[in-house]
PDB file of C-alpha atoms and ligand atoms in Angstrom:
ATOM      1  CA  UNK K  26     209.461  47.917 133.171  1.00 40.00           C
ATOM      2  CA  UNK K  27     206.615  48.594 130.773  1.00 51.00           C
ATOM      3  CA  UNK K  28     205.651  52.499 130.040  1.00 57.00           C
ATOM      4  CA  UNK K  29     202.293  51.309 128.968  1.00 93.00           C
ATOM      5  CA  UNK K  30     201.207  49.453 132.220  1.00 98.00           C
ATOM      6  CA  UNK K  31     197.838  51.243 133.525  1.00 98.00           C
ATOM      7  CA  UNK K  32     196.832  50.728 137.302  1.00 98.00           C
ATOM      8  CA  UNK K  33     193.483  51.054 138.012  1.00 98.00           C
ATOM      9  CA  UNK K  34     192.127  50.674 141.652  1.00 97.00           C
ATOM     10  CA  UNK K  35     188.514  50.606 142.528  1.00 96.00           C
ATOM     11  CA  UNK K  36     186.853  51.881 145.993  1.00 93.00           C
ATOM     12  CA  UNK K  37     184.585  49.763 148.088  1.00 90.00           C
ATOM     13  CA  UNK K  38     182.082  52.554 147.986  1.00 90.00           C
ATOM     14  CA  UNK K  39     182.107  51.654 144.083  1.00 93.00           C
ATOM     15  CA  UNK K  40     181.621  47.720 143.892  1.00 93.00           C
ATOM     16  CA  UNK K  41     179.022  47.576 147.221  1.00 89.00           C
ATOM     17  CA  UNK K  42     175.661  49.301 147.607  1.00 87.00           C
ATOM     18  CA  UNK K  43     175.445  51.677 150.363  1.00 80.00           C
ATOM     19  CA  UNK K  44     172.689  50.355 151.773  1.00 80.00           C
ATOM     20  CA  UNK K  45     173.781  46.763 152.696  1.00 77.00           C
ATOM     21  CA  UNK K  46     176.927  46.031 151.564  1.00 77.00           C
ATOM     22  CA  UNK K  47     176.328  43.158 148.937  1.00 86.00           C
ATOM     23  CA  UNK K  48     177.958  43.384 145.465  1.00 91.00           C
ATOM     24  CA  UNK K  49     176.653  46.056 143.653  1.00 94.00           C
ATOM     25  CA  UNK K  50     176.423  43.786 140.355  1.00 94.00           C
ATOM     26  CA  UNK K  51     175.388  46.945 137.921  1.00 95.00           C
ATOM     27  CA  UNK K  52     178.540  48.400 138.856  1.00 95.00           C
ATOM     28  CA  UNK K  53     180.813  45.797 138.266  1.00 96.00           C
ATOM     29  CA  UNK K  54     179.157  45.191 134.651  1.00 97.00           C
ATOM     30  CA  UNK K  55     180.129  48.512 133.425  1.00 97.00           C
ATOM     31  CA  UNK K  56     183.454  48.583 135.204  1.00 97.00           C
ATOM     32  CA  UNK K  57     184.555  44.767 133.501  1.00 98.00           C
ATOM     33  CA  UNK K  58     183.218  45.904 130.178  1.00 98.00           C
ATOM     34  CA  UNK K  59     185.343  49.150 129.844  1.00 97.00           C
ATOM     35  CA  UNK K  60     188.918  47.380 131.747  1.00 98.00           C
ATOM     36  CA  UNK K  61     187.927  45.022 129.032  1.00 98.00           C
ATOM     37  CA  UNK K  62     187.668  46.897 125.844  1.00 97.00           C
ATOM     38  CA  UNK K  63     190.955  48.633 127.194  1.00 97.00           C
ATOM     39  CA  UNK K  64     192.962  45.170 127.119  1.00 97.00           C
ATOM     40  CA  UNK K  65     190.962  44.034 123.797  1.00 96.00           C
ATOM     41  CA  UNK K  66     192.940  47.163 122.486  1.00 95.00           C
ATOM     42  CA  UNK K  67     196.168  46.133 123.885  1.00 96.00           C
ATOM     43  CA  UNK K  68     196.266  48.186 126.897  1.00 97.00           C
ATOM     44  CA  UNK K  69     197.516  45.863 129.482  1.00 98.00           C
ATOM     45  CA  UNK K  70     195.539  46.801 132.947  1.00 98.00           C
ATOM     46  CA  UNK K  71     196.212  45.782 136.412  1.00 98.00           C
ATOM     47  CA  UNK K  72     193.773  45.948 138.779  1.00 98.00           C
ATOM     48  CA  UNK K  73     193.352  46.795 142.674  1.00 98.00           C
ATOM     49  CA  UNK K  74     189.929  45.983 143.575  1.00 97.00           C
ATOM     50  CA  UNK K  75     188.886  46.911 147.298  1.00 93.00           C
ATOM     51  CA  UNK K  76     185.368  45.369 148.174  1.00 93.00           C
ATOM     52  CA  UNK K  77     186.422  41.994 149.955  1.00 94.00           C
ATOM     53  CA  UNK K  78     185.186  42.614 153.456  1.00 92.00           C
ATOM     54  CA  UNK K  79     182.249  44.990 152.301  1.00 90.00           C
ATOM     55  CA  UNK K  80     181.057  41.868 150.194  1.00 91.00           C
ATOM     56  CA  UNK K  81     181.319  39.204 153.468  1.00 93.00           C
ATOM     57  CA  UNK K  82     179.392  41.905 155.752  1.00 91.00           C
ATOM     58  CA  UNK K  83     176.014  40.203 154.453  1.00 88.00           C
ATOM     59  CA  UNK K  84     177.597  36.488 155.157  1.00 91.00           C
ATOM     60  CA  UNK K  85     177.766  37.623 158.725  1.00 93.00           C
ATOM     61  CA  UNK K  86     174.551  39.153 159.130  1.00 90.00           C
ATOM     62  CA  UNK K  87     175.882  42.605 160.096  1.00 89.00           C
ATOM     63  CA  UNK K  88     174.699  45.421 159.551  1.00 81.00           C
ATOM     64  CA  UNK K  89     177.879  47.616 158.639  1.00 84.00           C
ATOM     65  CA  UNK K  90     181.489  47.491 157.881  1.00 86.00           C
ATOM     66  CA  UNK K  91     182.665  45.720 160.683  1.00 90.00           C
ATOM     67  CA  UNK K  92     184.536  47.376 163.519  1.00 88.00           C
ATOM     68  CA  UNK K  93     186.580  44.682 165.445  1.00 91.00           C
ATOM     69  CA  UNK K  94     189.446  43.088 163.341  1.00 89.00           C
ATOM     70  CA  UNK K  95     188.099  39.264 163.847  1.00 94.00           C
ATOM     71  CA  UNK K  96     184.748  40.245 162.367  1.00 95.00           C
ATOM     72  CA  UNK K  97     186.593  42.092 159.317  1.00 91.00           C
ATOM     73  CA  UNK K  98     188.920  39.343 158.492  1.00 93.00           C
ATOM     74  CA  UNK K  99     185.581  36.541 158.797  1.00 96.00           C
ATOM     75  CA  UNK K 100     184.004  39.345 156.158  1.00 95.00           C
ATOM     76  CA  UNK K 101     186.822  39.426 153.972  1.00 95.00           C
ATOM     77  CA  UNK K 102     187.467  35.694 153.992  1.00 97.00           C
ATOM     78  CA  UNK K 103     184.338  35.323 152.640  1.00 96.00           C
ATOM     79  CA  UNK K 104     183.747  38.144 150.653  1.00 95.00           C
ATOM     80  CA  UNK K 105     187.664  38.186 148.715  1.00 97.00           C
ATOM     81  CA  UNK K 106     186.151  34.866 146.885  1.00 97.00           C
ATOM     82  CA  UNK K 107     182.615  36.348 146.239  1.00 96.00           C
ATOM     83  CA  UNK K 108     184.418  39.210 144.802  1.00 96.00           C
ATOM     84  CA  UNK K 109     186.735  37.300 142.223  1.00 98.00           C
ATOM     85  CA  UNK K 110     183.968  34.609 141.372  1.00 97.00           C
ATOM     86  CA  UNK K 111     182.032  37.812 140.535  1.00 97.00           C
ATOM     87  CA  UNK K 112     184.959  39.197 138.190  1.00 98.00           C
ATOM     88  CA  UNK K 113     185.833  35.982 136.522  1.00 98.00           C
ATOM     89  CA  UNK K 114     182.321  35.427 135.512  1.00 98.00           C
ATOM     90  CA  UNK K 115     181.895  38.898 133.891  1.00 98.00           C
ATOM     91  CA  UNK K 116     185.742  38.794 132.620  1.00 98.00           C
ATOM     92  CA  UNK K 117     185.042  35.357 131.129  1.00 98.00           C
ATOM     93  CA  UNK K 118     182.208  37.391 128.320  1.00 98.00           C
ATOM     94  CA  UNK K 119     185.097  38.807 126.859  1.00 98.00           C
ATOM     95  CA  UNK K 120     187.003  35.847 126.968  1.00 98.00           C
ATOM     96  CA  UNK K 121     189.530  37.479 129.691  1.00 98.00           C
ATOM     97  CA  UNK K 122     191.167  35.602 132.486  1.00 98.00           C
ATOM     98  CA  UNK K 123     191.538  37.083 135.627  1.00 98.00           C
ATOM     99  CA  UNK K 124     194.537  36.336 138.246  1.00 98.00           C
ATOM    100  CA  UNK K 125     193.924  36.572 142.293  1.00 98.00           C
ATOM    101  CA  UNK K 126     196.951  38.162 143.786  1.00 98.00           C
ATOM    102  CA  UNK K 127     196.611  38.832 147.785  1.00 96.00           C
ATOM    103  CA  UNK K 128     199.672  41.009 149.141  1.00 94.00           C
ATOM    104  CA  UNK K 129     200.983  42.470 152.343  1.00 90.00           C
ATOM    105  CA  UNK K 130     203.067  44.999 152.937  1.00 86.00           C
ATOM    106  CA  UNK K 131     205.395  43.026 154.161  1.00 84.00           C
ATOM    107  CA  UNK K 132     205.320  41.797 150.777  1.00 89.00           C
ATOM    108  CA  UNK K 133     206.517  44.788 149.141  1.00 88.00           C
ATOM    109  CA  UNK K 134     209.527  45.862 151.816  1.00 87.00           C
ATOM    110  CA  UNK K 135     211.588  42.272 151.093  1.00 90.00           C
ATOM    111  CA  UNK K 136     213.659  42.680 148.299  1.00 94.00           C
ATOM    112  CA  UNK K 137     213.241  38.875 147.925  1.00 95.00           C
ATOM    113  CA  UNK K 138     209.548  38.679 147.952  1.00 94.00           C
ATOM    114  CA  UNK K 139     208.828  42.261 146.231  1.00 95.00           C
ATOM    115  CA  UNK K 140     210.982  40.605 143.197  1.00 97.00           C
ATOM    116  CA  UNK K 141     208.571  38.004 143.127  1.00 97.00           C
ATOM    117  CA  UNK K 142     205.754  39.381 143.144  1.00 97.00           C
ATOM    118  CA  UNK K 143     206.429  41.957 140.515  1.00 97.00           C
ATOM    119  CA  UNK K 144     207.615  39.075 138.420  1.00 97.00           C
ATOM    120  CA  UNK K 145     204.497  37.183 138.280  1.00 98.00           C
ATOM    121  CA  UNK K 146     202.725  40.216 137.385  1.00 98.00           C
ATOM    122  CA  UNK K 147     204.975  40.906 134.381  1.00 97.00           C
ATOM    123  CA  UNK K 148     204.179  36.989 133.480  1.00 98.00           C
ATOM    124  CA  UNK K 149     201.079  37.706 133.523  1.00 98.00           C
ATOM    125  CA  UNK K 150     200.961  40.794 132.270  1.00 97.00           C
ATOM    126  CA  UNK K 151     202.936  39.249 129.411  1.00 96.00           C
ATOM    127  CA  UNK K 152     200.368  36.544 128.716  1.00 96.00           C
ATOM    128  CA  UNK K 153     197.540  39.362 127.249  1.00 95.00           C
ATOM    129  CA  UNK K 154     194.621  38.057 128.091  1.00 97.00           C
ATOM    130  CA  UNK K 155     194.580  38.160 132.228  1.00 98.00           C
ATOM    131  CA  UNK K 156     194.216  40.809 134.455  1.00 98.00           C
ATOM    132  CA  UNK K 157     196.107  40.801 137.324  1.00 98.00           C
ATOM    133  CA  UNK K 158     193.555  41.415 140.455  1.00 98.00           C
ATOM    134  CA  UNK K 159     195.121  42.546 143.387  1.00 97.00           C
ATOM    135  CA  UNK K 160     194.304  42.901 146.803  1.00 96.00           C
ATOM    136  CA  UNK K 161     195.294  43.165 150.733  1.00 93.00           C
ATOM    137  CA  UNK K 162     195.699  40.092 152.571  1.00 92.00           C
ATOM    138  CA  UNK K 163     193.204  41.269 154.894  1.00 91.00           C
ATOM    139  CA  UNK K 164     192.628  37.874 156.762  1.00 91.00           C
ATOM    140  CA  UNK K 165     196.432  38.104 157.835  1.00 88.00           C
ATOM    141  CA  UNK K 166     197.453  41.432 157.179  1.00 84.00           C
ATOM    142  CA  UNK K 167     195.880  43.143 160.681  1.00 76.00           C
ATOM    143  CA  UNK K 168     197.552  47.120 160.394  1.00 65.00           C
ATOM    144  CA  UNK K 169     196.909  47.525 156.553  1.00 56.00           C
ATOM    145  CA  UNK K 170     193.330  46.251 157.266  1.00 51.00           C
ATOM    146  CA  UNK K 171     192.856  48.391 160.192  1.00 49.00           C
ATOM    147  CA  UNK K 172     194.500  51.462 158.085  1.00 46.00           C
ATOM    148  CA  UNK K 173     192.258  49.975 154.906  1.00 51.00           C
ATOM    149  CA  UNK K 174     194.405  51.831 152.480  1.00 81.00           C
ATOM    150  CA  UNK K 175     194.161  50.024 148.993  1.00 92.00           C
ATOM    151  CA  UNK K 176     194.986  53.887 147.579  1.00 93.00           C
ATOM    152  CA  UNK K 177     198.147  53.625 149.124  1.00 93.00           C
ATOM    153  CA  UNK K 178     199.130  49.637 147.878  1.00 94.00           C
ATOM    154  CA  UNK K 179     197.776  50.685 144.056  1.00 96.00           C
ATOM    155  CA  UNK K 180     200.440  53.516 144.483  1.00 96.00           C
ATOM    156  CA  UNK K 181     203.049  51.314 145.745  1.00 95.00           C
ATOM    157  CA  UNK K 182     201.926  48.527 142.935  1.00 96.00           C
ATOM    158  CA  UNK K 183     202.324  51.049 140.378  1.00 97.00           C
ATOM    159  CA  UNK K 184     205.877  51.650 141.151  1.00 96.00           C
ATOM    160  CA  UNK K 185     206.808  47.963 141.110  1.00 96.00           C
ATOM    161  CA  UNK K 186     205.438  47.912 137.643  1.00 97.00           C
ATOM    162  CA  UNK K 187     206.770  51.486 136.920  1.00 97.00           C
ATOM    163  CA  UNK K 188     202.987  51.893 135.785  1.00 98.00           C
ATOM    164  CA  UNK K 189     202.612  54.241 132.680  1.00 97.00           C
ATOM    165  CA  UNK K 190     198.902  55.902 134.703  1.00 98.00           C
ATOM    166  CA  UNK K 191     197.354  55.084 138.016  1.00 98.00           C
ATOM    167  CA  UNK K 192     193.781  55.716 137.738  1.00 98.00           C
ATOM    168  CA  UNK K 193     191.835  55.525 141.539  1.00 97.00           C
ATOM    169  CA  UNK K 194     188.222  55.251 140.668  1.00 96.00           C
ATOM    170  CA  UNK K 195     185.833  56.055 143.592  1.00 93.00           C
ATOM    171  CA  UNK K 196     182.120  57.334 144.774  1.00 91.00           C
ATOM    172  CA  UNK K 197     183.591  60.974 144.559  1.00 90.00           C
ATOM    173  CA  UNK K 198     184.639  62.752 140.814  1.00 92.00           C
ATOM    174  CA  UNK K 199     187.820  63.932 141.628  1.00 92.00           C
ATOM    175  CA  UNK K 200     189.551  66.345 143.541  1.00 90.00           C
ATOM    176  CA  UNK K 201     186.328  68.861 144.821  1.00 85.00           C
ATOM    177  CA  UNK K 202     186.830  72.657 145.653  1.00 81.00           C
ATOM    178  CA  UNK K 203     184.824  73.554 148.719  1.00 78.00           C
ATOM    179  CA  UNK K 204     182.055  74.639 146.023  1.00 84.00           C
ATOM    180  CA  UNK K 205     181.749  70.951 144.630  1.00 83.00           C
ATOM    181  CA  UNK K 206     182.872  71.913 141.414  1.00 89.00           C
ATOM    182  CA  UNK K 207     186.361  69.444 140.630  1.00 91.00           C
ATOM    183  CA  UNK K 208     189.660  70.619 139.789  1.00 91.00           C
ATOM    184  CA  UNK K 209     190.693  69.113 136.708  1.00 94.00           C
ATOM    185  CA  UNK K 210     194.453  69.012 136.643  1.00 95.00           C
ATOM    186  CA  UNK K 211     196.768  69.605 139.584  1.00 94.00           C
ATOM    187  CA  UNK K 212     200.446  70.011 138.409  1.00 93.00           C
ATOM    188  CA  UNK K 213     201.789  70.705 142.498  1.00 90.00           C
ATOM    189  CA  UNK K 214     199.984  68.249 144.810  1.00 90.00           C
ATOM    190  CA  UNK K 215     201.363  70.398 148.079  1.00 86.00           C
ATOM    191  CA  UNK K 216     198.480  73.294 146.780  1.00 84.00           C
ATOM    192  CA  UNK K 217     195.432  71.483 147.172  1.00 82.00           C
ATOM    193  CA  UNK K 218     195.436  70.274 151.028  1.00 66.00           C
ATOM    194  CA  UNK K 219     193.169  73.320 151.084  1.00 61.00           C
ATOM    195  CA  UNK K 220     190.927  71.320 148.982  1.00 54.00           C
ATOM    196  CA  UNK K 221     190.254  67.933 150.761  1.00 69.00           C
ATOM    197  CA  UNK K 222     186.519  66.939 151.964  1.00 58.00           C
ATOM    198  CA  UNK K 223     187.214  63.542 154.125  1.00 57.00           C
ATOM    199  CA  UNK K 224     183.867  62.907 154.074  1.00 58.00           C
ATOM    200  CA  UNK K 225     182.908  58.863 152.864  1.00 55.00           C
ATOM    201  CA  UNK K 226     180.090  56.695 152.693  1.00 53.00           C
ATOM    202  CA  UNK K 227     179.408  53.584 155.064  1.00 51.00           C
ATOM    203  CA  UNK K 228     181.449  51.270 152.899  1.00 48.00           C
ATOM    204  CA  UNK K 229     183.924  53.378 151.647  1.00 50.00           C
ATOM    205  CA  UNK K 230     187.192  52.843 153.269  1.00 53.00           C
ATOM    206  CA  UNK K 231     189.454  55.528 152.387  1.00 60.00           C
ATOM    207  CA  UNK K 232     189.168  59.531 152.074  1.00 79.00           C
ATOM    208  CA  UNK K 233     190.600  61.951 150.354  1.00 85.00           C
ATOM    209  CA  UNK K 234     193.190  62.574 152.365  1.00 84.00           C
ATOM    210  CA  UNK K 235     194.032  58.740 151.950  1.00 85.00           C
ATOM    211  CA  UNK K 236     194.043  59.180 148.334  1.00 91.00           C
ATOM    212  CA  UNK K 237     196.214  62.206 148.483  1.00 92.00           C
ATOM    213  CA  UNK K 238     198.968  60.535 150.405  1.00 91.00           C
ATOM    214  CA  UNK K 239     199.109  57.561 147.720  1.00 94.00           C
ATOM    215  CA  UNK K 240     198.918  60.270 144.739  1.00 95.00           C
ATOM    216  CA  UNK K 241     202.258  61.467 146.579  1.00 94.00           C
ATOM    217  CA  UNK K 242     203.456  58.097 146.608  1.00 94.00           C
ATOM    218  CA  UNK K 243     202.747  57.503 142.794  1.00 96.00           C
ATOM    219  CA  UNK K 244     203.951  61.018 141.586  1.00 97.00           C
ATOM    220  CA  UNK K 245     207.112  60.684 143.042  1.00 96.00           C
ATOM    221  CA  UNK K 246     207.717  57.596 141.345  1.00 97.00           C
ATOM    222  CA  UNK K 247     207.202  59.465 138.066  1.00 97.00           C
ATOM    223  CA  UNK K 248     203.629  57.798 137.341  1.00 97.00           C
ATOM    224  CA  UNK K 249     200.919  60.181 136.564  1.00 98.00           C
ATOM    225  CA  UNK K 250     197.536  59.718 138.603  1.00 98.00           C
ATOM    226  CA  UNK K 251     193.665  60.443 137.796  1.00 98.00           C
ATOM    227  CA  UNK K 252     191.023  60.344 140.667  1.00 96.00           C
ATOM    228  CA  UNK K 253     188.096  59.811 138.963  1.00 96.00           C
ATOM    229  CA  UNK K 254     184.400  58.445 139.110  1.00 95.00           C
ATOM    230  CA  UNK K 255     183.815  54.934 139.179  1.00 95.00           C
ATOM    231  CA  UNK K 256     180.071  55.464 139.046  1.00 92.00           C
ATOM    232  CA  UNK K 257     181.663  56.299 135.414  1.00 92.00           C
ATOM    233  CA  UNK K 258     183.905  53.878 134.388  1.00 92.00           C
ATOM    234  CA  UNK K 259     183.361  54.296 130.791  1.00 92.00           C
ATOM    235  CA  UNK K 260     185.698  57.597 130.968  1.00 94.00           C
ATOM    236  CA  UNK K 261     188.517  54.992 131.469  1.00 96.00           C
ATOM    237  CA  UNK K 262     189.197  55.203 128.093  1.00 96.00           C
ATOM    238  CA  UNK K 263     189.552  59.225 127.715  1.00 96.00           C
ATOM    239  CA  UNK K 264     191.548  59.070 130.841  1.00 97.00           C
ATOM    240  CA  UNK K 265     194.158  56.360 129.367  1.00 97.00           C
ATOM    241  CA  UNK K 266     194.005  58.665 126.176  1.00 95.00           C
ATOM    242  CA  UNK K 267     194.923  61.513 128.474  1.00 95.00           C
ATOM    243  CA  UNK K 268     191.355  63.011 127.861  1.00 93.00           C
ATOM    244  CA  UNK K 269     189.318  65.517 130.989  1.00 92.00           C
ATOM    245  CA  UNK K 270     187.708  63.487 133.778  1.00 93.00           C
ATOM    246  CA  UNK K 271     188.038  63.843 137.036  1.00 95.00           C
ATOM    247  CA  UNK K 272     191.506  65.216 138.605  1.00 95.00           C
ATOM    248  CA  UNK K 273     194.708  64.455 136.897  1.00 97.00           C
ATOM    249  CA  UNK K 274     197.782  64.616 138.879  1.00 96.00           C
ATOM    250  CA  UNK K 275     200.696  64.784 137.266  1.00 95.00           C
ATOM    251  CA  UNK K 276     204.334  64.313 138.217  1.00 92.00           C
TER     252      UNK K 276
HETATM  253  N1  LIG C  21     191.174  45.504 151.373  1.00 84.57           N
HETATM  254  C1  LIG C  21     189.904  45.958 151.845  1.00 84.57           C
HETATM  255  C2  LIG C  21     188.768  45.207 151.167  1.00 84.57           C
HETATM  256  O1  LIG C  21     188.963  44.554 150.188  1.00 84.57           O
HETATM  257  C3  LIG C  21     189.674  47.419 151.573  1.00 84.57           C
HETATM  258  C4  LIG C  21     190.765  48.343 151.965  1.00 84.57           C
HETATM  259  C5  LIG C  21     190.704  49.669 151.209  1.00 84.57           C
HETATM  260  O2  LIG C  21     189.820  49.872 150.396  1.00 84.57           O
HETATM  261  O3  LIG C  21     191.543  50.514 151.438  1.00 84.57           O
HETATM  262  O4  LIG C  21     187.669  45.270 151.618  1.00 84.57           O
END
């Protein structure tokens, strides 16, 4: 167990341009050079990166996110290894390794297999310089791809690591009244269904009632959650400093 462990998972919607689904490559600068400057200060981060089949949608010529489960798992066959050779390349400036770790959710329900994965994460958590970069199995892993619900395995991560913060970074701020103005902290999680606009973008997989569920998952494990912008990424460090920025759950 490490009480300084932060989580942070990052949307489709975030790392792939709206309008055809390739790597958004902006995006991932800014979000590799402030995860970096968090582990340069000895903050050791673990990441859940979504973006795997939205970055294979090109490869295939289509012209969406795919709807049939063949055509996702081709996508995210492909796009999984655009996505890390994009990561390592921009990790590599800061002289940070990065570590490929695909799961299922069978995964996590063995006892056997959960105990292994959450020890190579602690060895390589241990190491310092590598990020852990996790994501679904999606060529194998047919339900969680059809479900799509990274929010829910960063929650579920999180607990194996018994995560000091889970931060969800996404195309939304936070946690919007009906007004679009975002509520900042959110001490009982059953009082804002009222709030939830389900409304995402062509390559964003899940809503907010997706993230909600995983917040629930996360809280009840004790680990305090922030849904934040990860148009913004450069609020990671306020967030991990327990500064304002988008909506902080806490347990
Ligand atoms: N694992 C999927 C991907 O990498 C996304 C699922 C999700 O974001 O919930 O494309």
């Amino acid at each position: 167990m490490s009480e300084e462990i932060v989580v942070i998972k990052i949307g489709t919607g975030v790392l792939t341009r709206e309008e055809d689904g390739t790597l958004d490559e902006a995006s991932l600068v800014r979000l590799v050079t402030s995860v970096s400057e968090l582990m340069l200060r000895g903050v050791p981060c673990v990441m859940v990166s979504s973006g795997a089949v939205g970055a294979g949608v090109s490869a295939l010529a289509l012209d969406g996110y795919p709807d049939d489960t063949a055509s996702r798992q081709a996508c995210a066959a492909v796009g999984q290894s655009r996505l890390m050779h994009a990561y390592e390349n921009l990790f590599q400036k800061f002289r940070l390794n990065v570590a490929q770790i695909l799961l299922t959710a069978a995964d996590l329900e063995s006892d056997k297999r959960r105990d292994h994965v959450m020890n190579t994460l602690h060895r390589l958590i241990g190491a310092g310089n590598i990020i852990p970069i996790i994501n679904e199995n999606d060529t194998v892993a047919v339900r969680e791809l059809r479900f799509g619900d990274n929010d829910m395995l960063s929650a579920k991560v999180s607990k194996l690591l018994g995560a000091r913060l889970l931060v969800m970074l996404s195309t939304v701020d936070g946690l919007q009244r009906p007004d679009g103005s975002v509520v900042e902290r959110v001490e009982d999680i059953h009082s804002v269904a009222d709030h939830v606009r389900d409304d995402h973008g062509k390559f964003s997989i899940g809503g907010m009632a997706s993230k909600l569920k995983a917040v629930g998952v996360a809280l009840d494990a004790g680990i305090e959650t922030v849904i934040a912008s990860g148009r913004k990424p450069q609020k990671l460090e306020t967030i991990v400093n327990g500064g304002a920025s988008g909506t902080r759950f806490t347990p």
